[in-house]
Amino acid sequence: MTRATAQRITAWKDVWDSIANFQLPALLGWQDVAQRYRRSKVGAFWLTINMGVLIGALGLVFGTIFNSPMSEFLPFICVGLIVWGYYSQLVNEGCTTFISSSDTMLQLPIPFFTYILRTWWRNTIILAHNLVIFPIIILIFGKFVNFYAILVVPGFFFASLNILWMMVVLAILCTRYRDLTQIIQNIMQVCLYLTPVMWEPSRLPAGTRSMLMLNLNPFYHLISVIRDPLLGNAGTLINWCVVLGMAVVGWTVALLLLNRYRSRITYWL
């Protein structure tokens, strides 16, 4: 067995052990949510209320600006904002996952990927709360999902694979270079306006530049594989190919990076 192969197995073992003992990050993630809303009668649904108000306000404003029918635009912006909020929160929290868990990491020999899964699960619980808004909106307008909605399952799975490797890479890099966290947060703010969350892709003028603006944006594809099935479309072949390709390449990089620097992370804390 070569040294490179042994290193890959070491990194893979960290990830596999975390997945095999998923009950630990699941419990920790659930406790994070419960602790945050302890003694609150509404609990995590405060986030749902806030998201619902935001969707209603932005939907009214941008729907009017773009002269779009509310029956079409409000479900579009609803899914877009919910999924974008999920992705952006995971990326931002991924930057500080190891730093915020430093006390535990320095005392207990828990696989590093466990902390990534904890952050992912905590935000997935919040996503589930926010998704309650979507069926309410489509029922208000008398719309229903079709059989394409089943594609949300593989779409969410592959999107999660991509977000998880991003979190691994960012957690390592931001632990070593603390200023990188602020840079990533600024980049995510810019990406919000570059990604079709509050505006529809069909609003872009036809041409190569517009297509490149969409196809070179990874978050456009990550949102599309979830939003399009909920809105009655399968999503484009490019969406699915890019998401799959990013998962393969991203996890290769993430495992190599985790394996190379996993022994140094605790010293950077």
Coordinates of C-alpha atoms in Angstrom, one line a residue:
M1 CA 0.0 0.0 0.0
T2 CA 1.4 3.4 -1.0
R3 CA 1.8 6.3 1.4
A4 CA -0.8 8.3 -0.6
T5 CA -3.3 5.5 -0.3
A6 CA -2.8 5.2 3.4
Q7 CA -3.4 8.9 3.8
R8 CA -6.6 8.8 1.9
I9 CA -7.8 5.9 4.0
T10 CA -7.0 7.9 7.1
A11 CA -9.1 10.8 5.9
W12 CA -11.9 8.5 4.8
K13 CA -11.9 6.8 8.1
D14 CA -12.6 10.1 9.9
V15 CA -15.6 10.7 7.6
W16 CA -16.8 7.2 7.8
D17 CA -16.6 6.9 11.6
S18 CA -18.6 10.2 11.8
I19 CA -21.3 8.9 9.5
A20 CA -21.5 5.5 11.2
N21 CA -22.1 7.3 14.5
F22 CA -24.4 9.9 13.1
Q23 CA -26.6 9.7 16.3
L24 CA -23.9 11.8 18.0
P25 CA -23.9 14.9 15.6
A26 CA -27.7 14.5 15.3
L27 CA -28.1 14.7 19.1
L28 CA -25.7 17.7 19.3
G29 CA -27.4 19.5 16.5
W30 CA -30.8 19.0 17.9
Q31 CA -29.6 20.3 21.3
D32 CA -28.2 23.4 19.6
V33 CA -31.6 24.2 18.3
A34 CA -33.4 23.4 21.5
Q35 CA -30.9 25.4 23.5
R36 CA -31.3 28.4 21.3
Y37 CA -35.0 28.6 21.7
R38 CA -35.3 27.3 25.3
R39 CA -38.3 28.9 27.2
S40 CA -39.7 30.1 23.9
K41 CA -43.3 29.0 23.2
V42 CA -42.9 29.3 19.5
G43 CA -39.4 27.9 19.4
A44 CA -37.6 27.5 16.1
F45 CA -40.8 28.5 14.3
W46 CA -39.7 32.1 15.0
L47 CA -37.3 31.6 12.1
T48 CA -40.2 30.4 10.0
I49 CA -42.2 33.5 10.8
N50 CA -39.2 35.7 10.0
M51 CA -38.6 33.9 6.7
G52 CA -42.3 34.1 5.8
V53 CA -42.4 37.9 6.4
L54 CA -39.2 38.3 4.3
I55 CA -40.6 36.2 1.5
G56 CA -43.9 38.2 1.5
A57 CA -42.1 41.5 1.5
L58 CA -39.5 40.7 -1.2
G59 CA -42.0 38.8 -3.3
L60 CA -44.3 41.9 -3.4
V61 CA -41.4 44.3 -4.1
F62 CA -39.5 42.4 -6.7
G63 CA -42.7 40.9 -8.3
T64 CA -43.9 44.4 -8.8
I65 CA -40.6 45.6 -10.2
F66 CA -40.3 42.7 -12.6
N67 CA -44.0 42.8 -13.4
S68 CA -44.3 39.1 -12.7
P69 CA -47.6 37.3 -11.7
M70 CA -47.5 36.7 -8.0
S71 CA -48.8 33.2 -8.5
E72 CA -45.6 32.4 -10.4
F73 CA -43.1 34.6 -8.7
L74 CA -43.9 34.1 -5.0
P75 CA -43.4 30.3 -5.1
F76 CA -40.1 30.9 -7.0
I77 CA -38.7 33.4 -4.5
C78 CA -40.0 31.4 -1.6
V79 CA -38.0 28.3 -2.5
G80 CA -35.0 30.4 -3.6
L81 CA -34.8 32.3 -0.4
I82 CA -35.3 29.3 1.9
V83 CA -32.6 27.2 0.0
W84 CA -30.2 30.1 -0.3
G85 CA -30.6 30.9 3.4
Y86 CA -29.8 27.2 4.1
Y87 CA -26.7 27.2 1.9
S88 CA -25.3 30.5 3.0
Q89 CA -25.7 29.7 6.7
L90 CA -24.0 26.4 6.3
V91 CA -21.1 28.0 4.4
N92 CA -20.7 30.8 6.9
E93 CA -21.0 28.5 9.9
G94 CA -18.7 26.0 8.2
C95 CA -15.9 28.5 8.4
T96 CA -16.1 28.6 12.2
T97 CA -17.1 25.0 12.9
F98 CA -13.8 23.9 14.3
I99 CA -13.1 27.2 16.0
S100 CA -16.4 27.2 17.8
S101 CA -15.9 23.6 18.9
S102 CA -12.3 24.1 20.1
D103 CA -13.0 23.2 23.7
T104 CA -14.4 19.8 22.8
M105 CA -11.9 19.1 20.1
L106 CA -9.0 19.7 22.5
Q107 CA -10.4 17.3 25.1
L108 CA -12.2 14.5 23.3
P109 CA -10.9 12.3 20.4
I110 CA -14.0 12.8 18.3
P111 CA -13.6 12.5 14.4
F112 CA -13.4 16.0 12.9
F113 CA -16.2 15.4 10.4
T114 CA -18.6 14.9 13.4
Y115 CA -18.5 18.7 14.0
I116 CA -19.3 19.3 10.3
L117 CA -22.3 17.0 10.5
R118 CA -23.4 18.7 13.7
T119 CA -23.5 22.1 11.9
W120 CA -25.2 20.5 8.9
W121 CA -27.9 18.8 10.9
R122 CA -28.6 21.9 13.0
N123 CA -29.3 23.9 9.9
T124 CA -31.2 21.1 8.2
I125 CA -33.7 21.1 11.1
I126 CA -34.1 24.8 10.6
L127 CA -34.6 24.2 6.8
A128 CA -37.4 21.7 7.6
H129 CA -39.1 24.4 9.7
N130 CA -38.9 27.0 6.9
L131 CA -40.1 24.6 4.2
V132 CA -43.5 24.7 5.8
I133 CA -44.0 28.1 4.1
F134 CA -43.9 26.6 0.6
P135 CA -47.0 24.4 0.7
I136 CA -48.9 27.2 2.3
I137 CA -48.0 29.6 -0.6
I138 CA -48.9 27.1 -3.4
L139 CA -52.2 26.3 -1.7
I140 CA -53.1 30.0 -1.5
F141 CA -52.6 30.2 -5.3
G142 CA -54.3 26.9 -5.9
K143 CA -51.2 25.2 -7.3
F144 CA -49.9 21.7 -6.7
V145 CA -46.6 19.9 -7.2
N146 CA -46.3 17.3 -9.9
F147 CA -44.4 14.0 -10.2
Y148 CA -41.1 15.9 -10.7
A149 CA -41.2 16.8 -7.0
I150 CA -39.7 13.3 -6.3
L151 CA -36.4 14.7 -7.8
V152 CA -36.1 16.8 -4.7
V153 CA -34.8 13.8 -2.8
P154 CA -31.7 13.2 -5.0
G155 CA -31.4 16.9 -5.5
F156 CA -31.1 17.5 -1.8
F157 CA -28.7 14.6 -1.4
F158 CA -26.3 15.8 -4.0
A159 CA -26.6 19.4 -2.9
S160 CA -25.8 18.3 0.7
L161 CA -22.7 16.4 -0.6
N162 CA -21.4 19.5 -2.2
I163 CA -22.1 21.8 0.8
L164 CA -20.5 19.2 3.2
W165 CA -17.2 19.2 1.2
M166 CA -17.3 23.0 1.1
M167 CA -17.7 23.1 4.8
V168 CA -14.7 20.7 5.3
V169 CA -12.4 22.8 3.1
L170 CA -13.5 26.1 4.7
A171 CA -13.4 24.8 8.3
I172 CA -9.7 23.7 7.7
L173 CA -8.6 26.9 5.9
C174 CA -10.5 29.3 8.2
T175 CA -9.0 27.6 11.3
R176 CA -5.5 28.3 9.9
Y177 CA -6.3 31.7 8.3
R178 CA -8.8 33.5 10.6
D179 CA -9.3 36.5 8.3
L180 CA -10.6 34.2 5.6
T181 CA -13.9 33.9 7.4
Q182 CA -14.7 37.6 6.8
I183 CA -13.8 37.2 3.1
I184 CA -16.1 34.3 2.7
Q185 CA -19.0 36.1 4.3
N186 CA -18.5 39.1 1.9
I187 CA -18.3 36.7 -1.1
M188 CA -21.6 35.1 0.0
Q189 CA -23.3 38.5 0.2
V190 CA -22.2 39.2 -3.4
C191 CA -23.3 35.7 -4.6
L192 CA -26.8 36.4 -3.3
Y193 CA -27.2 39.0 -6.0
L194 CA -25.4 37.1 -8.7
T195 CA -27.5 34.0 -8.1
P196 CA -31.2 33.9 -9.4
V197 CA -32.8 33.9 -6.0
M198 CA -34.7 37.2 -6.1
W199 CA -34.7 37.4 -9.9
E200 CA -35.7 34.8 -12.5
P201 CA -33.1 33.4 -15.0
S202 CA -35.5 34.1 -17.8
R203 CA -35.0 37.9 -17.1
L204 CA -31.4 37.8 -18.3
P205 CA -30.9 38.9 -21.9
A206 CA -30.2 36.1 -24.4
G207 CA -26.5 35.6 -25.2
T208 CA -23.3 33.9 -24.2
R209 CA -22.5 36.3 -21.4
S210 CA -25.8 35.6 -19.7
M211 CA -25.4 31.8 -20.0
L212 CA -21.9 32.0 -18.6
M213 CA -23.2 34.1 -15.7
L214 CA -25.5 31.2 -14.8
N215 CA -23.5 28.2 -15.7
L216 CA -20.3 29.3 -13.9
N217 CA -22.2 30.0 -10.7
P218 CA -22.2 26.8 -8.6
F219 CA -25.0 28.0 -6.3
Y220 CA -27.3 28.4 -9.3
H221 CA -27.0 24.7 -10.0
L222 CA -27.3 23.8 -6.3
I223 CA -30.5 25.8 -6.0
S224 CA -32.0 24.6 -9.3
V225 CA -31.8 20.8 -8.5
I226 CA -34.1 21.6 -5.5
R227 CA -36.2 24.5 -6.7
D228 CA -37.1 23.3 -10.2
P229 CA -38.6 20.0 -9.1
L230 CA -40.8 21.8 -6.5
L231 CA -41.9 24.2 -9.2
G232 CA -42.8 21.4 -11.7
N233 CA -39.6 21.1 -13.7
A234 CA -36.9 18.5 -13.8
G235 CA -34.1 21.0 -14.0
T236 CA -31.6 21.0 -16.9
L237 CA -29.1 18.3 -17.7
I238 CA -26.3 20.9 -17.0
N239 CA -27.7 21.5 -13.5
W240 CA -27.4 17.8 -12.6
C241 CA -24.1 17.2 -14.3
V242 CA -22.5 20.2 -12.6
V243 CA -23.8 19.2 -9.2
L244 CA -22.5 15.6 -9.7
G245 CA -19.2 16.8 -11.1
M246 CA -18.6 19.3 -8.2
A247 CA -19.4 16.5 -5.7
V248 CA -16.7 14.2 -7.1
V249 CA -14.0 16.8 -7.5
G250 CA -14.9 18.6 -4.3
W251 CA -14.8 15.5 -2.1
T252 CA -11.5 14.5 -3.7
V253 CA -10.0 17.8 -2.7
A254 CA -11.7 17.8 0.8
L255 CA -10.4 14.3 1.7
L256 CA -6.8 15.2 0.6
L257 CA -6.9 18.4 2.5
L258 CA -8.4 16.8 5.6
N259 CA -5.9 14.0 5.5
R260 CA -2.9 16.4 5.1
Y261 CA -3.8 18.8 7.8
R262 CA -6.0 16.9 10.3
S263 CA -3.1 16.4 12.6
R264 CA -2.4 20.1 12.7
I265 CA -6.0 21.4 13.2
T266 CA -5.9 21.2 17.0
Y267 CA -2.6 23.1 17.1
W268 CA -4.2 25.9 15.1
L269 CA -6.9 26.2 17.6

